[in-house]
XYZ file of C-alpha atoms in Angstrom:
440
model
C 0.000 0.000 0.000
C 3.092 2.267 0.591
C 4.216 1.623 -2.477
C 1.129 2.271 -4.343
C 1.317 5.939 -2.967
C 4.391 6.555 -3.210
C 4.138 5.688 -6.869
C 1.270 8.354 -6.832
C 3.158 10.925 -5.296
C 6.215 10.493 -7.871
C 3.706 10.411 -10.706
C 2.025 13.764 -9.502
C 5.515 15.395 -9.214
C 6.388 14.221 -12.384
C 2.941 15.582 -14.418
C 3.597 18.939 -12.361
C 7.068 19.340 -13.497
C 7.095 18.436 -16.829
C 3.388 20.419 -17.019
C 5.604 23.595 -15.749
C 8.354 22.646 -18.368
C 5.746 22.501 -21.255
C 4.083 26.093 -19.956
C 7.770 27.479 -20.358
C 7.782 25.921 -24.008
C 4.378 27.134 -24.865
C 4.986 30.579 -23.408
C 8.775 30.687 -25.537
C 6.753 29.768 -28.843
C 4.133 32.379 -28.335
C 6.995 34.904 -27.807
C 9.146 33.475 -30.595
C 6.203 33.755 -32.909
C 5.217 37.577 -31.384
C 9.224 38.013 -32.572
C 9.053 36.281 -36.061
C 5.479 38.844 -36.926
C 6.851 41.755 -35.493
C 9.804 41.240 -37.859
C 7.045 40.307 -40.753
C 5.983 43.430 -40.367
C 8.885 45.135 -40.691
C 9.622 43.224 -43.403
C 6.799 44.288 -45.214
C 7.208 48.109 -44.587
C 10.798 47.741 -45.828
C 9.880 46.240 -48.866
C 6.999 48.680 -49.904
C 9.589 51.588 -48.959
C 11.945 49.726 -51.271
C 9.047 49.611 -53.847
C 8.521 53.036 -53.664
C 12.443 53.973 -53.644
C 12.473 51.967 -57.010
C 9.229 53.758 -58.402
C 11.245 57.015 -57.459
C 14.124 56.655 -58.934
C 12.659 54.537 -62.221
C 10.648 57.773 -62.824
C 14.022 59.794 -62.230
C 15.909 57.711 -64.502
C 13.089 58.736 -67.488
C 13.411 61.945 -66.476
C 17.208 61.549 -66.731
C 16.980 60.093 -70.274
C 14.616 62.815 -71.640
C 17.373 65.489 -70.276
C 19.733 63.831 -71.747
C 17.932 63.492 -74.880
C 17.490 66.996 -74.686
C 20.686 68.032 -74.308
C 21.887 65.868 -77.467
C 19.149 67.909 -79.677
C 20.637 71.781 -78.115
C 23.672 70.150 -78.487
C 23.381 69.619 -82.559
C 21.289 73.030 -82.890
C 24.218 74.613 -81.737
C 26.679 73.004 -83.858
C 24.009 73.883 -86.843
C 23.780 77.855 -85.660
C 27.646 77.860 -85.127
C 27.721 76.696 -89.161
C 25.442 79.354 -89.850
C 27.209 82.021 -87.547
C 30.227 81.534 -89.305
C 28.472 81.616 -92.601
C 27.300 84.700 -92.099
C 30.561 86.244 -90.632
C 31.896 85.345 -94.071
C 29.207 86.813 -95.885
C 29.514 89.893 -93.765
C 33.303 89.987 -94.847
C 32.275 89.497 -98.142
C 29.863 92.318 -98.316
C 32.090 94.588 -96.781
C 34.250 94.090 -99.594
C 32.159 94.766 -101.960
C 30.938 97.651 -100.261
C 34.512 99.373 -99.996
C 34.680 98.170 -103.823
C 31.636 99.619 -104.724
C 32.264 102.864 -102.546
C 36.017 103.289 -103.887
C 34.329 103.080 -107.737
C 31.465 105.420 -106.728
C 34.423 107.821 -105.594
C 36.655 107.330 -108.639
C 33.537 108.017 -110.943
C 33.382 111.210 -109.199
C 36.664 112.340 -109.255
C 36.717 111.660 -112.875
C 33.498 113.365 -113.514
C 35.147 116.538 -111.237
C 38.073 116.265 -113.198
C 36.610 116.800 -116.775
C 34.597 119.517 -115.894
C 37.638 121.068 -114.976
C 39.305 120.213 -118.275
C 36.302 121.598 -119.704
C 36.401 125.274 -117.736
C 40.155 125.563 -117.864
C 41.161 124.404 -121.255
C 38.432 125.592 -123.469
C 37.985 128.850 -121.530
C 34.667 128.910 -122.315
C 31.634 127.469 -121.117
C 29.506 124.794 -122.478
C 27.481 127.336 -123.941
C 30.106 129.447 -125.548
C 31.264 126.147 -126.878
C 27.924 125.353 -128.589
C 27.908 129.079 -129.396
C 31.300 129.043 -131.274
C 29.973 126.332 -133.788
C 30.311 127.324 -136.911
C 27.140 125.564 -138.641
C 24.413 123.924 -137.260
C 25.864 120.206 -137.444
C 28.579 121.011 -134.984
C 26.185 122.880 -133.362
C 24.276 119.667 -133.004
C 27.495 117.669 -132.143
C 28.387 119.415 -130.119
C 25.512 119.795 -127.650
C 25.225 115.943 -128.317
C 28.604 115.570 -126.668
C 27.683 117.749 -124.158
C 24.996 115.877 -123.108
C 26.539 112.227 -123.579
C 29.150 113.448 -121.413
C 26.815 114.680 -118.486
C 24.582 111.579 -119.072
C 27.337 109.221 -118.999
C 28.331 110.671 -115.618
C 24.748 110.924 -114.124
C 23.990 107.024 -115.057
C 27.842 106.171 -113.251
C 26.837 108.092 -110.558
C 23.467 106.649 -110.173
C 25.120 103.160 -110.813
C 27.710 103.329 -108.223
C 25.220 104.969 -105.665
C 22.725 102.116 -106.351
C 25.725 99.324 -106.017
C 26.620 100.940 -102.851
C 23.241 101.048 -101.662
C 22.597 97.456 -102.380
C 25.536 96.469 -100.584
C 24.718 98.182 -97.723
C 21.166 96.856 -97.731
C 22.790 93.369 -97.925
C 25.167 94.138 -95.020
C 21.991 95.604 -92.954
C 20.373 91.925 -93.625
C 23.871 89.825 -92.640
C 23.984 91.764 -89.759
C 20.502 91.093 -88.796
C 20.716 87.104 -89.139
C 24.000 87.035 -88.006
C 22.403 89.029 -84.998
C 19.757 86.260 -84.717
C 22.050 83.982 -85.002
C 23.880 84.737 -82.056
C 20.612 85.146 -80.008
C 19.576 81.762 -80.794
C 23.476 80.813 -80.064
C 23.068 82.293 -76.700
C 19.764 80.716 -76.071
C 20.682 77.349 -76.908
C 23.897 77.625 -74.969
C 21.970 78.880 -71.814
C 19.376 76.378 -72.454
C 22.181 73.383 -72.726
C 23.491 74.547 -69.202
C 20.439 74.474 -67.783
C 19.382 70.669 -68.814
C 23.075 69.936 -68.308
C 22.823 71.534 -63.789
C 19.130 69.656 -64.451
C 20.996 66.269 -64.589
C 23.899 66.295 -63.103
C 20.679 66.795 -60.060
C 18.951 64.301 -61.652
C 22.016 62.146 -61.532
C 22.807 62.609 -57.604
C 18.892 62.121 -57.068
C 19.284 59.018 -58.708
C 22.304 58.002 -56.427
C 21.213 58.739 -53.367
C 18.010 56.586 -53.877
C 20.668 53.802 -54.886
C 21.976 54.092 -51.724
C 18.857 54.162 -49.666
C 17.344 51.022 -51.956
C 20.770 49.150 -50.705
C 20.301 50.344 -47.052
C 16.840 48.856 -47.225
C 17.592 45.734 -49.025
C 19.981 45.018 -46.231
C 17.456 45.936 -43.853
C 15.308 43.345 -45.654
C 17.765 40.764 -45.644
C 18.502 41.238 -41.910
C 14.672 41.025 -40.944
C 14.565 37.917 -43.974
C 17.317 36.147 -41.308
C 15.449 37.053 -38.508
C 12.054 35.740 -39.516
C 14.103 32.463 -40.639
C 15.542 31.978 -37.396
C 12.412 32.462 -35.736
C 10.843 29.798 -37.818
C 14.007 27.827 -37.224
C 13.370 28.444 -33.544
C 9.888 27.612 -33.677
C 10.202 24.519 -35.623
C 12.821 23.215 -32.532
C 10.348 24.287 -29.973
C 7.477 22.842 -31.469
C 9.266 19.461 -31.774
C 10.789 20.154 -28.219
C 7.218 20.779 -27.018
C 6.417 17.629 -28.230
C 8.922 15.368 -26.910
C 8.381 17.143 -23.618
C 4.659 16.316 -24.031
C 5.657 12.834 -25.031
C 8.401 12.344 -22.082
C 4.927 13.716 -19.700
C 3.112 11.005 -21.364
C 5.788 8.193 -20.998
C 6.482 8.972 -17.326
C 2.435 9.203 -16.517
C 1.897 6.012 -18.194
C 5.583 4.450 -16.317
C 3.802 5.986 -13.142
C 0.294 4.241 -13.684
C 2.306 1.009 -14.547
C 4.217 0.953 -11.341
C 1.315 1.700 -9.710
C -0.431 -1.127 -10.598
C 2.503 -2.840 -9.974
C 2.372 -2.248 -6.841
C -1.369 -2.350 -6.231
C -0.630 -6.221 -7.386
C 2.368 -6.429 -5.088
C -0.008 -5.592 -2.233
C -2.952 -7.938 -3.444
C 0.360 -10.604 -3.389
C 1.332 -10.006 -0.083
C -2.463 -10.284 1.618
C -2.508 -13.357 -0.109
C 0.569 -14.828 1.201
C -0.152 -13.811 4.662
C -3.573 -15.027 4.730
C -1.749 -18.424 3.336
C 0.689 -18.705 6.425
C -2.125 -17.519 8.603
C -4.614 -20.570 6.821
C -1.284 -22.930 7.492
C -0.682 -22.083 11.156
C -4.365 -22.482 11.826
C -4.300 -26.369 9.771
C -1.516 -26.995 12.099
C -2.844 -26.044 15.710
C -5.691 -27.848 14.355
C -4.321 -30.990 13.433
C -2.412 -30.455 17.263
C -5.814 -30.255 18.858
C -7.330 -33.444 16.983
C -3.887 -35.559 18.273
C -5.076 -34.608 21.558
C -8.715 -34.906 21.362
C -7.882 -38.517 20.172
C -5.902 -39.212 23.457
C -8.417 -37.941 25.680
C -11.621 -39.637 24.277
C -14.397 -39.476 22.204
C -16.117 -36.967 23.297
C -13.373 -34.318 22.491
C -13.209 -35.914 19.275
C -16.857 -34.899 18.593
C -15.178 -31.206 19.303
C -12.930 -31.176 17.033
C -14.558 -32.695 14.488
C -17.136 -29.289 15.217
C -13.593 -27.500 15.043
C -13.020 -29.182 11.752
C -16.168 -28.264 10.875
C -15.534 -24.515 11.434
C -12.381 -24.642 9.654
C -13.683 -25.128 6.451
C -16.774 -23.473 6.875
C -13.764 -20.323 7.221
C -11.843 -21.648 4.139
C -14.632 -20.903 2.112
C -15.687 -17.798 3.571
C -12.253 -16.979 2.905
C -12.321 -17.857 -0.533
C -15.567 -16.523 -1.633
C -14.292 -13.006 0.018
C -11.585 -13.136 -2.401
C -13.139 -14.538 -5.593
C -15.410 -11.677 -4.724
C -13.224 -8.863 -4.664
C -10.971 -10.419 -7.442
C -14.297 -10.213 -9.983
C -15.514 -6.487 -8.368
C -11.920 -5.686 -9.759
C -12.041 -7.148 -12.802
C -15.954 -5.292 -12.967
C -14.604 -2.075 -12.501
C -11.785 -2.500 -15.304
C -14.576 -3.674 -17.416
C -16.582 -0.672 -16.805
C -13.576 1.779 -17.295
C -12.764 0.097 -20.763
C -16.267 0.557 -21.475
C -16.581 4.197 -20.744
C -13.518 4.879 -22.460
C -15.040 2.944 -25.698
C -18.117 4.379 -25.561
C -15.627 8.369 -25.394
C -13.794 7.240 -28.268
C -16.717 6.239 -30.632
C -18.661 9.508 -29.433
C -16.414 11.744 -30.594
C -14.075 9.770 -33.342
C -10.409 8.587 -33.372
C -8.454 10.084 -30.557
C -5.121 11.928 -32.138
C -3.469 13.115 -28.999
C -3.318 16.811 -27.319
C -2.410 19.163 -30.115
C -0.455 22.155 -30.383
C -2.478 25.144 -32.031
C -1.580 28.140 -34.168
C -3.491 30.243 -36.488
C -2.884 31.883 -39.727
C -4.793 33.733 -42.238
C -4.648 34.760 -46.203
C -2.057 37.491 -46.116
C 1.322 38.011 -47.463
C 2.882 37.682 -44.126
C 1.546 34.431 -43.134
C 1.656 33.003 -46.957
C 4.348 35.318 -48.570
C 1.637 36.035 -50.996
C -1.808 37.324 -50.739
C -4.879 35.790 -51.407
C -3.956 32.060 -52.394
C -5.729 29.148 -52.817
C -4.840 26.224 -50.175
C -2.985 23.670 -51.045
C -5.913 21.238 -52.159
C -7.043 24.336 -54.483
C -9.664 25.348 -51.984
C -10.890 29.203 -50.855
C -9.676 29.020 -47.575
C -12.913 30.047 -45.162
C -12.664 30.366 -41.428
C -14.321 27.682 -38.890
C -13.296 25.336 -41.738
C -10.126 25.412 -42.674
C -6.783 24.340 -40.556
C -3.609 23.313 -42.225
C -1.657 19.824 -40.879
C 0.893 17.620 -42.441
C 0.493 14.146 -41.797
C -3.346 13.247 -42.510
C -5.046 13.067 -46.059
C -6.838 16.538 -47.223
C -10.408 16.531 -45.968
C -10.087 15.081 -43.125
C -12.458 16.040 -40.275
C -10.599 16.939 -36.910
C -12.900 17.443 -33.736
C -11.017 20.153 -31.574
C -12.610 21.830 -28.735
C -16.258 21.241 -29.978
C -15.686 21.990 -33.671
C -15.388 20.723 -36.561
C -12.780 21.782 -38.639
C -11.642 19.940 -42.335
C -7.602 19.669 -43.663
C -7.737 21.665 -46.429
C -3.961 23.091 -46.334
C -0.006 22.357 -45.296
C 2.575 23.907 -43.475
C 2.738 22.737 -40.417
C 4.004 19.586 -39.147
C 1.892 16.382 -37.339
C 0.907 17.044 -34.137
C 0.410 20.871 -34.830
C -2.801 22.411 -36.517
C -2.622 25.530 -37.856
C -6.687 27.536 -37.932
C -7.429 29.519 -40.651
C -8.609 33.389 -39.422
C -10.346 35.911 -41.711
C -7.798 39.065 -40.279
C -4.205 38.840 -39.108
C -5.379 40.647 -36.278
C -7.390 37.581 -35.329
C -4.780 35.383 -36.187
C -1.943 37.147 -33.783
C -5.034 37.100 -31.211
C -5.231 33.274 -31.567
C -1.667 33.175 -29.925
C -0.613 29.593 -28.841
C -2.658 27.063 -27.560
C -3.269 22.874 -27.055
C -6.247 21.240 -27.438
C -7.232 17.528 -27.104
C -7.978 16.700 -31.523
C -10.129 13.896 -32.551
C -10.242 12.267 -36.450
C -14.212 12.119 -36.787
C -13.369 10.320 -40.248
């Protein structure tokens, strides 16, 4: 019987223990996992800052290309008004040749002109009209005033002719000097115009750079959480399986304790039998003592213990019918047990073992993509839908009252992951055990 508690006791200590150990687990999972979403979530930001940061600077790269573009077309308009600049500069040389010609023949004419109407006043000494006066008929009359006027007309048209030329020239120079004037404006403008798209993307450029940098700060920021979030499923992963040896080892040592238990519950039932044999043996032998006497002394004690006999047996089988009736109100209450247990089992299907529980639901941090189908091409829908390696899809699991179907993986045998309609929910679900029954 002192065995029987003491095998209790160490039983109780051991469930307690091992209990407490599996709370530590439990409670280290449910941070680890707290850790591993935290850094999902950072994660996430990172990337859509990195998104953005790549938006940014694609846009500032076609911005960059349409400068540069830009510049190329001010950059062959300039070359083109530089050929036309210089064009002109020629032309404008040219012209001013021509004018200094056409000016130095426009004087000459003049001075000719001056000098024979000189000749004419100082050599004849008489003027044009004592000349046509001093004719001495009509016809040199006539040929006179013919030369006359040849003369003066010849002069007036090279007079009129070089003032013309030089007018014409000058006109042309006017016009040189204009486009040439335009020239240079548009020189000027392109020029100013090429600087400006040239400061626009050399900024462009150093825009461009530091959202380089900040797109490699993040992507190591990524890679870092990325590590984390891997370690914390690594970490996970070794709890969850350490979780379940521990819950194992509690199971092993519970059974170990009910076995030596009964052990010693029969080591007890052993003894009272083999006293009550030595007690059945030493009451045969002061019997047998008395009847050796009772023979010596006469007949009469004889008759006694014969009655004495009598009473032996008659306590023999009292005895044994106290026994044979406790052995089968033993063997009554095992039946009953087995039978309630049965009748547990049928009532609410196969009995898998005491579960560890999770919960997940149809985002990008919990699937790395949104909005997928499970993974036996179902919608995932909540209050149906857990995820468990280990048993065929659409299999019906019985866990605290409901009835949930194996529509999904991830998660290993032994730990059911419950589909939730928000992350919120999900992260609310925390960590939890449950006992899980296969209803089919």
């Amino acid at each position: 019987m002192k065995k029987k508690v003491f095998s209790l006791l160490l039983a109780g200590m051991l469930t307690f223990s091992m209990g407490t150990t599996a709370y530590a687990t439990e409670d280290a999972i449910a941070d680890m996992q707290a850790q591993k979403q935290q850094a999902e979530a950072g994660l996430a930001q990172t990337q859509a800052n990195i998104d953005s940061l790549q938006s940014k600077k694609q846009e500032l790269e076609n911005y960059l290309s349409d400068l540069n573009t830009q510049y190329e077309d001010l950059t062959n308009a300039i070359s083109e008004l530089s050929i036309q600049a210089g064009e002109k500069e020629n032309e404008l040389k040219q012209l001013h040749t021509e004018l200094k010609k056409a000016k130095k023949a426009l004087n000459k004419q003049y001075d000719d002109m001056k000098l024979r109407i000189q000749y004419m006043y100082e050599n004849g000494g008489t003027s044009a009209l004592e000349t046509l006066l001093s004719s001495k008929d009509l016809s040199e009359f006539l040929n006179n005033a013919e030369s006359v006027a040849k003369i003066s007309q010849y002069d007036r048209t090279m007079l009129e002719k070089c003032e013309n030329l030089q007018n014409t020239i000058k006109d042309q120079e006017t016009t040189a000097e204009e486009e040439k004037a335009a020239i240079d404006q548009l020189l000027e403008e392109r020029a100013a115009k090429q600087q400006e798209v040239q400061n626009l993307a050399a900024s462009t450029s150093d825009n461009i750079s530091s959202y380089v940098s900040q797109i490699s700060a993040s992507q190591e920021e990524a890679a870092a959480l990325t590590a984390e979030i891997n370690n914390a499923d690594n970490s996970i992963a070794q709890l969850v399986q350490q979780a379940e040896e521990e819950k194992a080892a509690r199971e092993a040592a519970q059974a170990q304790a009910e076995a030596e238990a009964a052990a010693a519950q029969e080591q007890d039932a052993e003894e009272s039998s083999d006293d009550y044999e030595e007690d059945t043996d030493s009451y045969e032998e002061d019997s047998s003592d008395s009847q050796d006497s009772s023979e010596t002394e006469g007949s009469e004690d004889t008759s006694e213990d014969s009655g004495d006999s009598d009473d032996e047996d008659t306590y023999e089988e009292n005895d044994a019918d106290f026994y044979e009736g406790d052995s089968d109100s033993n063997e009554s209450e095992d039946t009953s047990d087995s039978q309630a247990s049965s009748d547990i089992s049928s009532g609410q299907g196969k009995y898998l073992g005491n579960f560890t529980l999770t919960a997940y639901c149809n985002c990008a941090q919990c699937c790395g993509t949104a909005g997928n189908l499970t993974a036996s091409g179902t919608v995932p829908t909540a209050g149906r839908t857990v995820a468990m390696a280990g048993v065929p899809f659409g299999t019906q699991l019985l866990i605290n009252g409901n009835v949930y179907t194996v529509e999904d993986l991830g998660t290993p045998y032994g730990h059911v992951d419950i589909y939730c309609d928000s992350h919120s929910e999900a992260l609310s679900f925390g960590l939890q055990s449950a006992e899980v029954y296969q209803l089919n």
